[in-house]
Short mmCIF file of C-alpha atoms in Angstrom, two decimals:
data_model
loop_
_atom_site.label_atom_id
_atom_site.label_comp_id
_atom_site.label_asym_id
_atom_site.label_seq_id
_atom_site.Cartn_x
_atom_site.Cartn_y
_atom_site.Cartn_z
CA MET A 250 8.51 -15.92 -12.46
CA GLY A 251 10.60 -16.78 -15.54
CA SER A 252 14.01 -15.21 -16.13
CA ALA A 253 12.71 -13.23 -19.11
CA THR A 254 9.89 -11.74 -17.05
CA ARG A 255 12.25 -10.99 -14.16
CA SER A 256 14.58 -9.07 -16.48
CA ALA A 257 11.67 -7.29 -18.16
CA LEU A 258 10.23 -6.22 -14.83
CA GLU A 259 13.60 -4.93 -13.65
CA ALA A 260 13.84 -2.82 -16.82
CA GLY A 261 10.35 -1.45 -16.22
CA ILE A 262 11.17 -0.61 -12.60
CA ALA A 263 14.34 1.16 -13.75
CA ALA A 264 12.32 3.18 -16.29
CA LEU A 265 9.87 4.17 -13.56
CA GLY A 266 12.67 5.03 -11.13
CA ALA A 267 14.24 7.39 -13.64
CA ARG A 268 11.09 9.51 -13.62
CA LYS A 269 8.84 11.25 -11.12
CA PRO A 270 5.46 9.53 -11.17
CA THR A 271 2.39 11.10 -9.61
CA ALA A 272 -0.64 9.36 -8.13
CA SER A 273 -2.34 9.92 -11.48
CA THR A 274 0.54 8.14 -13.24
CA GLY A 275 -0.07 5.08 -11.08
CA GLU A 276 -3.81 5.13 -11.68
CA GLN A 277 -3.22 5.40 -15.44
CA LEU A 278 -0.82 2.43 -15.45
CA LEU A 279 -3.28 0.33 -13.46
CA ALA A 280 -6.05 1.27 -15.91
CA ALA A 281 -3.71 0.32 -18.77
CA ALA A 282 -3.10 -3.08 -17.15
CA ARG A 283 -6.86 -3.67 -17.04
CA ALA A 284 -7.25 -2.57 -20.66
CA ILE A 285 -4.45 -4.85 -21.86
CA ASP A 286 -5.89 -7.75 -19.89
CA SER A 287 -9.34 -7.21 -21.43
CA SER A 288 -8.05 -7.46 -25.03
CA SER A 289 -6.33 -10.66 -26.14
CA GLN A 290 -5.25 -8.96 -29.38
CA LEU A 291 -3.65 -6.00 -27.58
CA ARG A 292 -2.07 -8.29 -25.01
CA SER A 293 -0.55 -10.49 -27.70
CA LEU A 294 0.76 -7.57 -29.74
CA LEU A 295 2.45 -5.80 -26.84
CA ALA A 296 4.01 -9.04 -25.54
CA ASP A 297 5.11 -10.30 -28.98
CA PRO A 298 8.92 -10.09 -29.23
CA SER A 299 8.69 -10.05 -33.04
CA VAL A 300 6.84 -6.71 -33.00
CA SER A 301 9.36 -3.88 -33.22
CA GLY A 302 9.84 -1.27 -30.54
CA ASP A 303 8.69 1.44 -32.98
CA ASP A 304 5.48 -0.47 -33.67
CA LYS A 305 4.83 -0.95 -29.95
CA ARG A 306 5.34 2.75 -29.32
CA ALA A 307 2.83 3.46 -32.07
CA ILE A 308 0.35 1.02 -30.53
CA VAL A 309 0.70 2.60 -27.09
CA SER A 310 0.32 6.08 -28.58
CA ARG A 311 -2.77 5.09 -30.53
CA VAL A 312 -4.53 3.06 -27.81
CA PHE A 313 -3.35 4.97 -24.75
CA GLY A 314 -3.10 8.49 -26.09
CA SER A 315 -4.52 9.99 -22.89
CA LEU A 316 -1.66 8.76 -20.69
CA ASP A 317 0.62 11.36 -19.17
CA GLY A 318 4.24 11.46 -20.33
CA VAL A 319 5.60 9.33 -17.48
CA ALA A 320 2.92 6.65 -17.73
CA SER A 321 3.33 6.45 -21.50
CA ALA A 322 7.13 6.18 -21.30
CA VAL A 323 6.97 3.46 -18.62
CA LEU A 324 4.35 1.48 -20.53
CA VAL A 325 6.44 1.64 -23.71
CA ALA A 326 9.55 0.60 -21.78
CA ALA A 327 7.66 -2.40 -20.39
CA ALA A 328 6.18 -3.39 -23.76
CA GLU A 329 9.61 -3.27 -25.41
CA GLN A 330 10.91 -5.99 -23.07
CA ARG A 331 10.72 -9.74 -23.64
CA TRP A 332 8.16 -11.29 -21.26
CA SER A 333 7.74 -14.99 -20.59
CA SER A 334 4.03 -14.73 -21.48
CA PRO A 335 1.38 -12.09 -22.30
CA ALA A 336 -0.11 -12.68 -18.83
CA ASP A 337 3.25 -11.76 -17.30
CA LEU A 338 3.16 -8.46 -19.18
CA VAL A 339 -0.19 -7.64 -17.56
CA ASP A 340 1.19 -8.60 -14.13
CA GLY A 341 4.24 -6.44 -14.80
CA VAL A 342 2.28 -3.35 -15.82
CA GLU A 343 0.11 -3.82 -12.73
CA GLU A 344 3.19 -3.95 -10.49
CA LEU A 345 4.59 -0.83 -12.13
CA GLY A 346 1.26 0.91 -11.52
CA ILE A 347 1.31 -0.06 -7.85
CA ARG A 348 4.90 1.13 -7.53
CA ALA A 349 3.98 4.44 -9.15
CA VAL A 350 1.05 4.92 -6.76
CA VAL A 351 3.30 4.24 -3.76
CA ALA A 352 6.08 6.50 -5.07
CA SER A 353 3.68 9.44 -4.82
CA ALA A 354 2.64 8.65 -1.24
CA PRO A 355 3.99 10.58 1.78
CA LYS A 356 7.09 9.08 3.38
CA THR A 357 5.11 8.48 6.56
CA ALA A 358 2.49 6.37 4.78
CA SER A 359 2.24 2.67 5.55
CA VAL A 360 0.33 1.42 2.54
CA GLU A 361 1.41 -2.19 3.01
CA ARG A 362 -0.03 -2.17 6.55
CA GLU A 363 -3.28 -0.70 5.23
CA LEU A 364 -3.53 -3.39 2.55
CA PHE A 365 -3.03 -6.01 5.25
CA ASP A 366 -5.82 -4.39 7.30
CA VAL A 367 -8.13 -4.44 4.27
CA GLN A 368 -7.19 -8.08 3.71
CA ARG A 369 -8.24 -8.92 7.29
CA VAL A 370 -11.53 -7.05 6.93
CA VAL A 371 -12.36 -8.95 3.73
CA ALA A 372 -11.35 -12.28 5.28
CA SER A 373 -13.63 -11.68 8.26
CA ASP A 374 -16.73 -10.94 6.16
CA PRO A 375 -17.75 -13.69 3.69
CA GLU A 376 -20.47 -11.51 2.17
CA LEU A 377 -18.00 -8.70 1.50
CA GLU A 378 -15.48 -11.11 0.04
CA LEU A 379 -18.14 -12.49 -2.29
CA ALA A 380 -19.24 -8.98 -3.28
CA VAL A 381 -15.76 -7.88 -4.32
CA SER A 382 -14.70 -11.24 -5.79
CA SER A 383 -17.73 -12.37 -7.79
CA LYS A 384 -17.03 -12.83 -11.48
CA LEU A 385 -20.59 -11.73 -12.17
CA GLY A 386 -20.18 -8.38 -10.41
CA ASP A 387 -19.79 -5.18 -12.37
CA PRO A 388 -16.14 -4.01 -12.03
CA ALA A 389 -17.13 -0.36 -11.63
CA ALA A 390 -19.66 -1.27 -8.93
CA LYS A 391 -17.02 -3.26 -7.06
CA ALA A 392 -14.61 -0.32 -7.22
CA ALA A 393 -17.38 1.99 -5.97
CA LEU A 394 -17.99 -0.38 -3.04
CA VAL A 395 -14.30 -0.24 -2.13
CA GLU A 396 -14.43 3.56 -2.22
CA LYS A 397 -17.51 3.61 0.00
CA LEU A 398 -16.11 1.19 2.57
CA PHE A 399 -12.50 2.32 2.85
CA ALA A 400 -12.21 5.96 1.74
CA GLY A 401 -11.19 8.00 4.77
CA LYS A 402 -10.23 4.86 6.71
CA VAL A 403 -7.07 4.08 4.74
CA SER A 404 -4.93 6.26 2.49
CA GLY A 405 -6.00 7.25 -0.99
CA GLU A 406 -3.09 5.17 -2.32
CA ALA A 407 -4.42 2.03 -0.62
CA VAL A 408 -7.94 2.68 -1.93
CA THR A 409 -6.59 3.07 -5.48
CA ILE A 410 -4.75 -0.24 -5.29
CA VAL A 411 -7.68 -2.16 -3.77
CA ALA A 412 -10.14 -0.67 -6.26
CA HIS A 413 -7.91 -1.84 -9.09
CA LEU A 414 -7.57 -5.36 -7.68
CA VAL A 415 -11.31 -5.93 -7.37
CA GLN A 416 -11.73 -4.81 -10.98
CA SER A 417 -8.95 -7.07 -12.26
CA PRO A 418 -8.99 -10.41 -10.38
CA ARG A 419 -7.44 -12.43 -13.25
CA GLY A 420 -8.27 -15.70 -11.51
CA ARG A 421 -6.85 -14.59 -8.16
CA ARG A 422 -8.66 -14.69 -4.84
CA ILE A 423 -8.89 -11.14 -3.52
CA ARG A 424 -6.99 -12.05 -0.36
CA ALA A 425 -4.13 -13.46 -2.43
CA ALA A 426 -4.14 -10.38 -4.68
CA LEU A 427 -4.00 -8.08 -1.65
CA GLY A 428 -1.15 -10.11 -0.18
CA ARG A 429 0.84 -9.86 -3.41
CA ALA A 430 0.17 -6.11 -3.66
CA SER A 431 1.43 -5.70 -0.09
CA GLU A 432 4.67 -7.46 -1.06
CA VAL A 433 5.09 -5.13 -4.06
CA VAL A 434 4.56 -2.07 -1.84
CA ALA A 435 7.06 -3.38 0.71
CA SER A 436 9.64 -3.96 -2.04
CA ALA A 437 9.03 -0.52 -3.52
CA THR A 438 9.57 1.15 -0.14
CA ASP A 439 12.49 -1.08 0.93
CA ARG A 440 10.50 -2.50 3.81
CA LEU A 441 10.38 -6.06 5.07
CA VAL A 442 6.91 -7.41 5.75
CA ALA A 443 6.51 -10.59 7.80
CA THR A 444 3.10 -12.24 8.02
CA VAL A 445 3.01 -14.06 11.33
CA THR A 446 0.33 -16.66 12.04
CA ALA A 447 -0.08 -17.60 15.70
CA ALA A 448 -2.68 -19.33 17.86
CA SER A 449 -2.94 -16.31 20.19
CA PRO A 450 -1.74 -12.67 20.20
CA LEU A 451 2.01 -12.14 20.61
CA SER A 452 3.17 -10.13 23.62
CA SER A 453 5.22 -6.98 23.10
CA ASP A 454 8.34 -8.85 24.23
CA GLN A 455 7.68 -11.71 21.81
CA GLN A 456 7.23 -9.28 18.93
CA LYS A 457 10.48 -7.50 19.81
CA ARG A 458 12.43 -10.77 19.94
CA LEU A 459 10.91 -11.98 16.67
CA SER A 460 11.66 -8.62 14.97
CA ALA A 461 15.27 -8.74 16.17
CA ALA A 462 15.73 -12.28 14.87
CA LEU A 463 14.26 -11.44 11.47
CA GLU A 464 16.29 -8.25 11.19
CA ALA A 465 19.48 -10.22 11.93
CA GLN A 466 18.56 -12.69 9.17
CA TYR A 467 17.28 -10.29 6.50
CA GLY A 468 19.12 -7.07 7.29
CA LEU A 469 15.95 -4.97 7.54
CA ALA A 470 13.66 -4.21 10.46
CA PRO A 471 10.40 -6.01 9.64
CA GLN A 472 6.82 -4.91 9.89
CA LEU A 473 4.93 -7.74 11.61
CA ASN A 474 1.44 -8.46 10.33
CA VAL A 475 -0.01 -10.87 12.90
CA ILE A 476 -2.88 -13.22 12.06
CA ILE A 477 -4.56 -15.14 14.88
CA ASP A 478 -5.50 -18.70 13.87
CA PRO A 479 -6.26 -21.26 16.62
CA ALA A 480 -5.66 -24.03 14.07
CA VAL A 481 -1.88 -23.62 14.44
CA ILE A 482 -2.35 -24.82 18.08
CA GLY A 483 0.96 -23.35 19.26
CA GLY A 484 4.18 -21.87 17.94
CA ILE A 485 4.17 -19.53 14.95
CA ARG A 486 4.36 -19.54 11.18
CA VAL A 487 6.26 -16.68 9.52
CA GLN A 488 6.07 -15.84 5.82
CA ILE A 489 8.25 -13.23 4.12
CA ALA A 490 7.57 -13.12 0.38
CA ASP A 491 8.26 -16.72 -0.74
CA ASP A 492 10.16 -17.68 2.43
CA VAL A 493 8.19 -19.65 5.01
CA ILE A 494 9.42 -20.46 8.50
CA ASP A 495 6.91 -22.89 10.00
CA GLY A 496 7.43 -23.60 13.68
CA SER A 497 3.78 -24.24 14.48
CA VAL A 498 2.63 -27.21 16.50
CA ALA A 499 0.11 -28.03 13.76
CA SER A 500 2.94 -28.32 11.24
CA ARG A 501 4.98 -30.59 13.53
CA LEU A 502 1.95 -32.80 14.20
CA ASN A 503 1.32 -33.07 10.47
CA ASP A 504 4.95 -34.08 9.89
CA LEU A 505 4.58 -36.72 12.59
CA ARG A 506 1.43 -38.09 10.97
CA ILE A 507 3.24 -38.38 7.64
CA GLN A 508 6.16 -40.22 9.28
CA LEU A 509 3.81 -42.64 11.05
CA ALA A 510 1.83 -43.25 7.87
CA GLY A 511 5.05 -43.93 5.94
#
């Protein structure tokens, strides 16, 4: 993420934080992200730093006149910023939409955990992954499939986010998109999410010791999302956002092979 995009996103998050978004606000921002992505002309205009703030407000008002007051204000605030690229603007509006959806969720909700669970379900079913990832699939049909499969099994907030992601892949694998959305949710709720890959399930004691170590390092109690992968052989691999702690046997063997080959 470029420095311009980072600053622009921070401004958008501040604009969202100054208001009280509803679930509908989030859905509207996600729909706006899809609309912007689908139009190269609209994407270029809203991301063009030479277009004045007044003109961008007029564009938003004309194209997105049905947005509620909060969604409209946040979208304008985002468009007025300088983004590193038009694609970054789309990513930014999507993140703001996800944050708005989560802001309306009950405090007891664990949307990031639900997104991880959906990610595991998709990863375990190649036919499902193809159905929701195919470029040839109708976006509305893919969203309807998500509703059918997950409504009532995860929160409405999680369903909204997943339905958006399958409609707007933008070159991303669905598992990667779900992982990124989970990180956004964790950031929005001030939670630390650690994806742990191990050869076999971790015992309760192992999870407690790992949680304590990560909390000491990051200052927040983590949520552990454990993935079982026999390919790691032994040890564990921990990923928190862009940080990776790889203590797996597979990684050490690979390092040894590289040393021997060198």
